[in-house]
C-alpha cells in the first residue's frame, strides 16, 4: 500500500506541476470562473430570484463540466501516446494503476482548486443575505464529485487515442449521454420497448438526477455512492484499455 | 544477465518478432542491427516490460519479464526510441521525477538527479525547460534518466539517431565510458557504430535473429575480407595478369582500382606483391581489405527478404 501511494504521489506531483508549467492551468481557471459567474447572473437570474442560496450557481455546473472537463482530460493519455512519453512512464517501476490514479487525482485536485476559486460568489451571497452555508458546502462537495465523474470518463477515453481532439469530442459525447439519460428526451426513446425497471435504471444513471438534489444542498449517501461507482467504473475501464493497448 | 527465450510478438497478422533467443552476459555491449521494421525496437520494448510478448519470455538478472515486470523495470535503464521526455519540465525537475519514480526519497532523490546530470554534463542547463534544449542535449537528458539509478542493464534504442556527427561522437563516448561491469544493449542502423561501440553484434531481419557474432567476426564474413585493392597505371593488363594467380578467385575493376578477391585460406597479398615486383608496375595505391560491414549487412538481410518473398 505504501509503495502504491508513493508511485501514485510521484505521478500526481508531476502532473500537477505540468498544469502550471503550461498555460493550461491559467486558461482553465479564468474561463471556468468567468463562465460560472456569467451563468449564475445571466441565465440563473441570481438577483431576480431574491433568494439567498447558490442554486442558480450550481445548476449550471453539469453543463460547464460537460465541455471544460473533457478539455482538461483529453491530454491525460493522448498526449503521452503522441509524444511517446507513455513508454518512458510505463517502463519506470510504476504500475499502470498508480499512473492512472495519480493522473486522475492531479486533475481532480486541479478541478477542486478551480471550483474553490469561485469563492467570491459565496462571499456575495453571504453579503446579500443569510444563506444556509452547510447546504452550500454540501453542494460544493457534490459538484466536485460530479466533476470527478466527468473526469474519469474523459481520462478513459483519452487512453483510446493519440489524438487529443478526438479524445475531447468523444468525451463530450459520452458525458452528454450520461448527463441526459435522466431527461425525457432519452427516457421516452426507451419507454416504448423496455420495462419500467430498465427505464428507471437508465434514469438512475443520469448525472443530472443525482446532482439535482445536491445542487439544492442535500447530500444523500446514495448519490455519493453513485459518483464513486461512476469514477471507479471508468478508471477501471481506463486500466483495461491501457493494459490491452499500451503501445498502439 | 539477459536471457531471451524464443520471444515472439505479433501485431494482428504481422509478426514483428519471431522466436528470438539469446543470452547476454555482464560486460557485453550488444548491438542490435537490422533494417527499419526488422523488430529491433519491438524486442527492446518487450525486454523493458513495455510490451508483453505474444509467446516466449525473457529473464533479466533472475527476474521474469512477464511475472516480475516491476522488478525487471527496477533493474534496467531504458532510453526509448526518439528519447521521449516531458518537454514542459526543467531538466532537474524531470530527473528528480525519475528518481522519485525509482523509489528514492527527498535528499537521496535530489542527489541522484544531480549526479546523473553531472555525469552527462548537464550542469549548466539544469533549470532550463527540456523543450528549449537542442536535440543533442535532449538526448543527454534521456541518457541521464536511463543511468540515474546505476542500472546493471542499460537498453538504448537508437541512442544516436538524428544527431549531428559531433553529437553522435559525444554520445558514443558517453556510452563507452558506461560500459564497464554492465550489460548494454543498443540498437542502431549505423554500422560503424557497432564497430566502434560493441563487442557483440546481432543482425535481426524479418523478426528473426540471422547473425550473432563479434563485429570483427561479421566483418570477416565479407567477401572483401583479405581482398587486395590496388591502383596501377595500366588497369586492364594488370587485371588480366592478376586473374591468372591461383590465389585469386575473382578480379573486379571499378573506377581506377582493381580489387582481387582471394580463394579461401590463400596468401593473396604476398602473391600480388610478387606479381607487382615481377612486372615492375607503377603502383599508386595498395591496400589489404579488412572487410565491409555494410556489404555483410546487405547480404545477410537481403537473403532474409528473398526467403520471405519466396514464402
mmCIF file of N, CA, C and O in Angstrom, chain B residues 224-271:
data_model
loop_
_atom_site.group_PDB
_atom_site.id
_atom_site.type_symbol
_atom_site.label_atom_id
_atom_site.label_comp_id
_atom_site.label_asym_id
_atom_site.label_seq_id
_atom_site.Cartn_x
_atom_site.Cartn_y
_atom_site.Cartn_z
ATOM 1 N N UNK B 224 34.920 -9.130 -49.112
ATOM 2 C CA UNK B 224 36.089 -8.254 -49.223
ATOM 3 C C UNK B 224 37.174 -8.606 -48.207
ATOM 4 O O UNK B 224 38.251 -8.049 -48.248
ATOM 5 N N UNK B 225 36.857 -9.510 -47.262
ATOM 6 C CA UNK B 225 37.838 -9.824 -46.228
ATOM 7 C C UNK B 225 39.099 -10.410 -46.859
ATOM 8 O O UNK B 225 39.041 -11.391 -47.595
ATOM 9 N N UNK B 226 40.242 -9.781 -46.572
ATOM 10 C CA UNK B 226 41.543 -10.163 -47.137
ATOM 11 C C UNK B 226 41.646 -9.991 -48.646
ATOM 12 O O UNK B 226 42.558 -10.524 -49.271
ATOM 13 N N UNK B 227 40.715 -9.236 -49.234
ATOM 14 C CA UNK B 227 40.878 -8.904 -50.655
ATOM 15 C C UNK B 227 41.945 -7.827 -50.771
ATOM 16 O O UNK B 227 42.233 -7.117 -49.806
ATOM 17 N N UNK B 228 42.544 -7.733 -51.940
ATOM 18 C CA UNK B 228 43.590 -6.724 -52.144
ATOM 19 C C UNK B 228 43.101 -5.744 -53.197
ATOM 20 O O UNK B 228 42.653 -6.143 -54.276
ATOM 21 N N UNK B 229 43.157 -4.474 -52.875
ATOM 22 C CA UNK B 229 42.752 -3.447 -53.828
ATOM 23 C C UNK B 229 43.987 -2.643 -54.201
ATOM 24 O O UNK B 229 44.765 -2.249 -53.333
ATOM 25 N N UNK B 230 44.195 -2.463 -55.501
ATOM 26 C CA UNK B 230 45.349 -1.664 -55.888
ATOM 27 C C UNK B 230 45.019 -0.788 -57.078
ATOM 28 O O UNK B 230 44.030 -1.014 -57.792
ATOM 29 N N UNK B 231 45.817 0.226 -57.229
ATOM 30 C CA UNK B 231 45.627 1.154 -58.331
ATOM 31 C C UNK B 231 46.945 1.234 -59.094
ATOM 32 O O UNK B 231 47.982 1.545 -58.517
ATOM 33 N N UNK B 232 46.893 0.858 -60.380
ATOM 34 C CA UNK B 232 48.111 0.909 -61.214
ATOM 35 C C UNK B 232 47.786 1.657 -62.494
ATOM 36 O O UNK B 232 46.619 1.953 -62.768
ATOM 37 N N UNK B 233 48.811 1.937 -63.289
ATOM 38 C CA UNK B 233 48.592 2.752 -64.488
ATOM 39 C C UNK B 233 47.809 1.996 -65.558
ATOM 40 O O UNK B 233 46.816 2.483 -66.064
ATOM 41 N N UNK B 234 48.260 0.783 -65.872
ATOM 42 C CA UNK B 234 47.591 0.031 -66.928
ATOM 43 C C UNK B 234 46.618 -0.982 -66.307
ATOM 44 O O UNK B 234 46.968 -2.125 -66.041
ATOM 45 N N UNK B 235 45.384 -0.531 -66.102
ATOM 46 C CA UNK B 235 44.423 -1.325 -65.341
ATOM 47 C C UNK B 235 44.103 -2.672 -65.977
ATOM 48 O O UNK B 235 44.149 -3.710 -65.323
ATOM 49 N N UNK B 236 43.762 -2.651 -67.281
ATOM 50 C CA UNK B 236 43.276 -3.868 -67.917
ATOM 51 C C UNK B 236 44.349 -4.950 -67.954
ATOM 52 O O UNK B 236 44.096 -6.109 -67.625
ATOM 53 N N UNK B 237 45.560 -4.572 -68.334
ATOM 54 C CA UNK B 237 46.661 -5.530 -68.386
ATOM 55 C C UNK B 237 46.917 -6.115 -67.004
ATOM 56 O O UNK B 237 47.068 -7.335 -66.846
ATOM 57 N N UNK B 238 46.927 -5.243 -65.999
ATOM 58 C CA UNK B 238 47.174 -5.705 -64.637
ATOM 59 C C UNK B 238 46.074 -6.652 -64.179
ATOM 60 O O UNK B 238 46.338 -7.691 -63.574
ATOM 61 N N UNK B 239 44.818 -6.300 -64.517
ATOM 62 C CA UNK B 239 43.700 -7.125 -64.093
ATOM 63 C C UNK B 239 43.822 -8.523 -64.678
ATOM 64 O O UNK B 239 43.604 -9.526 -63.982
ATOM 65 N N UNK B 240 44.175 -8.627 -65.944
ATOM 66 C CA UNK B 240 44.256 -9.964 -66.541
ATOM 67 C C UNK B 240 45.435 -10.739 -65.972
ATOM 68 O O UNK B 240 45.346 -11.952 -65.753
ATOM 69 N N UNK B 241 46.546 -10.053 -65.680
ATOM 70 C CA UNK B 241 47.686 -10.727 -65.071
ATOM 71 C C UNK B 241 47.326 -11.270 -63.701
ATOM 72 O O UNK B 241 47.641 -12.410 -63.340
ATOM 73 N N UNK B 242 46.592 -10.441 -62.907
ATOM 74 C CA UNK B 242 46.240 -10.859 -61.546
ATOM 75 C C UNK B 242 45.229 -12.002 -61.556
ATOM 76 O O UNK B 242 45.238 -12.864 -60.676
ATOM 77 N N UNK B 243 44.348 -12.026 -62.561
ATOM 78 C CA UNK B 243 43.327 -13.071 -62.566
ATOM 79 C C UNK B 243 43.924 -14.447 -62.843
ATOM 80 O O UNK B 243 43.289 -15.464 -62.594
ATOM 81 N N UNK B 244 45.170 -14.461 -63.328
ATOM 82 C CA UNK B 244 45.830 -15.746 -63.547
ATOM 83 C C UNK B 244 46.426 -16.342 -62.278
ATOM 84 O O UNK B 244 46.834 -17.504 -62.271
ATOM 85 N N UNK B 245 46.473 -15.538 -61.206
ATOM 86 C CA UNK B 245 47.028 -16.051 -59.949
ATOM 87 C C UNK B 245 46.161 -17.183 -59.417
ATOM 88 O O UNK B 245 44.928 -17.073 -59.421
ATOM 89 N N UNK B 246 46.746 -18.275 -58.948
ATOM 90 C CA UNK B 246 45.932 -19.353 -58.369
ATOM 91 C C UNK B 246 45.203 -18.905 -57.104
ATOM 92 O O UNK B 246 44.149 -19.445 -56.768
ATOM 93 N N UNK B 247 45.767 -17.901 -56.380
ATOM 94 C CA UNK B 247 45.119 -17.451 -55.145
ATOM 95 C C UNK B 247 43.934 -16.532 -55.418
ATOM 96 O O UNK B 247 43.164 -16.224 -54.510
ATOM 97 N N UNK B 248 43.783 -16.049 -56.648
ATOM 98 C CA UNK B 248 42.731 -15.090 -56.948
ATOM 99 C C UNK B 248 41.467 -15.807 -57.376
ATOM 100 O O UNK B 248 41.461 -16.580 -58.319
ATOM 101 N N UNK B 249 40.387 -15.554 -56.645
ATOM 102 C CA UNK B 249 39.110 -16.175 -57.004
ATOM 103 C C UNK B 249 38.408 -15.337 -58.063
ATOM 104 O O UNK B 249 37.730 -15.851 -58.935
ATOM 105 N N UNK B 250 38.596 -14.006 -57.948
ATOM 106 C CA UNK B 250 37.847 -13.121 -58.827
ATOM 107 C C UNK B 250 38.564 -11.781 -58.877
ATOM 108 O O UNK B 250 39.197 -11.374 -57.896
ATOM 109 N N UNK B 251 38.469 -11.103 -59.998
ATOM 110 C CA UNK B 251 39.082 -9.784 -60.106
ATOM 111 C C UNK B 251 38.027 -8.808 -60.608
ATOM 112 O O UNK B 251 37.308 -9.101 -61.568
ATOM 113 N N UNK B 252 37.890 -7.685 -59.899
ATOM 114 C CA UNK B 252 36.916 -6.677 -60.337
ATOM 115 C C UNK B 252 37.629 -5.363 -60.571
ATOM 116 O O UNK B 252 38.494 -4.966 -59.795
ATOM 117 N N UNK B 253 37.261 -4.690 -61.659
ATOM 118 C CA UNK B 253 37.840 -3.377 -61.928
ATOM 119 C C UNK B 253 36.731 -2.340 -61.751
ATOM 120 O O UNK B 253 35.666 -2.453 -62.348
ATOM 121 N N UNK B 254 36.992 -1.399 -60.870
ATOM 122 C CA UNK B 254 35.988 -0.354 -60.659
ATOM 123 C C UNK B 254 36.697 0.986 -60.554
ATOM 124 O O UNK B 254 37.713 1.090 -59.871
ATOM 125 N N UNK B 255 36.158 2.001 -61.218
ATOM 126 C CA UNK B 255 36.812 3.317 -61.321
ATOM 127 C C UNK B 255 38.254 3.096 -61.769
ATOM 128 O O UNK B 255 38.486 2.507 -62.798
ATOM 129 N N UNK B 256 39.224 3.523 -60.968
ATOM 130 C CA UNK B 256 40.609 3.262 -61.388
ATOM 131 C C UNK B 256 41.296 2.330 -60.398
ATOM 132 O O UNK B 256 42.467 2.463 -60.104
ATOM 133 N N UNK B 257 40.519 1.396 -59.867
ATOM 134 C CA UNK B 257 41.085 0.454 -58.917
ATOM 135 C C UNK B 257 40.756 -0.982 -59.324
ATOM 136 O O UNK B 257 39.708 -1.248 -59.912
ATOM 137 N N UNK B 258 41.661 -1.867 -58.971
ATOM 138 C CA UNK B 258 41.404 -3.293 -59.176
ATOM 139 C C UNK B 258 41.246 -3.916 -57.804
ATOM 140 O O UNK B 258 42.053 -3.664 -56.914
ATOM 141 N N UNK B 259 40.197 -4.734 -57.632
ATOM 142 C CA UNK B 259 40.084 -5.490 -56.389
ATOM 143 C C UNK B 259 40.203 -6.972 -56.718
ATOM 144 O O UNK B 259 39.493 -7.480 -57.593
ATOM 145 N N UNK B 260 41.137 -7.623 -56.026
ATOM 146 C CA UNK B 260 41.337 -9.052 -56.239
ATOM 147 C C UNK B 260 40.780 -9.774 -55.018
ATOM 148 O O UNK B 260 41.153 -9.479 -53.889
ATOM 149 N N UNK B 261 39.828 -10.699 -55.265
ATOM 150 C CA UNK B 261 39.240 -11.446 -54.161
ATOM 151 C C UNK B 261 39.971 -12.772 -53.991
ATOM 152 O O UNK B 261 40.281 -13.437 -54.979
ATOM 153 N N UNK B 262 40.243 -13.163 -52.736
ATOM 154 C CA UNK B 262 41.088 -14.339 -52.524
ATOM 155 C C UNK B 262 40.295 -15.656 -52.560
ATOM 156 O O UNK B 262 39.102 -15.669 -52.247
ATOM 157 N N UNK B 263 40.992 -16.736 -52.953
ATOM 158 C CA UNK B 263 40.473 -18.082 -52.694
ATOM 159 C C UNK B 263 40.541 -18.275 -51.177
ATOM 160 O O UNK B 263 41.359 -17.652 -50.505
ATOM 161 N N UNK B 264 39.713 -19.152 -50.616
ATOM 162 C CA UNK B 264 39.763 -19.350 -49.164
ATOM 163 C C UNK B 264 41.165 -19.765 -48.686
ATOM 164 O O UNK B 264 41.837 -20.543 -49.371
ATOM 165 N N UNK B 265 41.563 -19.212 -47.543
ATOM 166 C CA UNK B 265 42.830 -19.563 -46.890
ATOM 167 C C UNK B 265 44.059 -19.401 -47.779
ATOM 168 O O UNK B 265 45.005 -20.181 -47.698
ATOM 169 N N UNK B 266 44.039 -18.441 -48.655
ATOM 170 C CA UNK B 266 45.230 -18.256 -49.504
ATOM 171 C C UNK B 266 45.971 -16.995 -49.078
ATOM 172 O O UNK B 266 45.402 -16.113 -48.428
ATOM 173 N N UNK B 267 47.245 -16.926 -49.438
ATOM 174 C CA UNK B 267 48.071 -15.767 -49.107
ATOM 175 C C UNK B 267 48.067 -14.817 -50.297
ATOM 176 O O UNK B 267 49.052 -14.696 -51.020
ATOM 177 N N UNK B 268 46.961 -14.158 -50.506
ATOM 178 C CA UNK B 268 46.802 -13.354 -51.715
ATOM 179 C C UNK B 268 47.757 -12.170 -51.769
ATOM 180 O O UNK B 268 48.380 -11.903 -52.800
ATOM 181 N N UNK B 269 47.908 -11.492 -50.633
ATOM 182 C CA UNK B 269 48.699 -10.261 -50.636
ATOM 183 C C UNK B 269 50.134 -10.529 -51.072
ATOM 184 O O UNK B 269 50.697 -9.798 -51.907
ATOM 185 N N UNK B 270 50.712 -11.614 -50.541
ATOM 186 C CA UNK B 270 52.089 -11.947 -50.884
ATOM 187 C C UNK B 270 52.217 -12.191 -52.393
ATOM 188 O O UNK B 270 53.151 -11.690 -53.052
ATOM 189 N N UNK B 271 51.246 -12.928 -52.954
ATOM 190 C CA UNK B 271 51.300 -13.225 -54.384
ATOM 191 C C UNK B 271 51.167 -11.960 -55.216
ATOM 192 O O UNK B 271 51.861 -11.788 -56.219
#
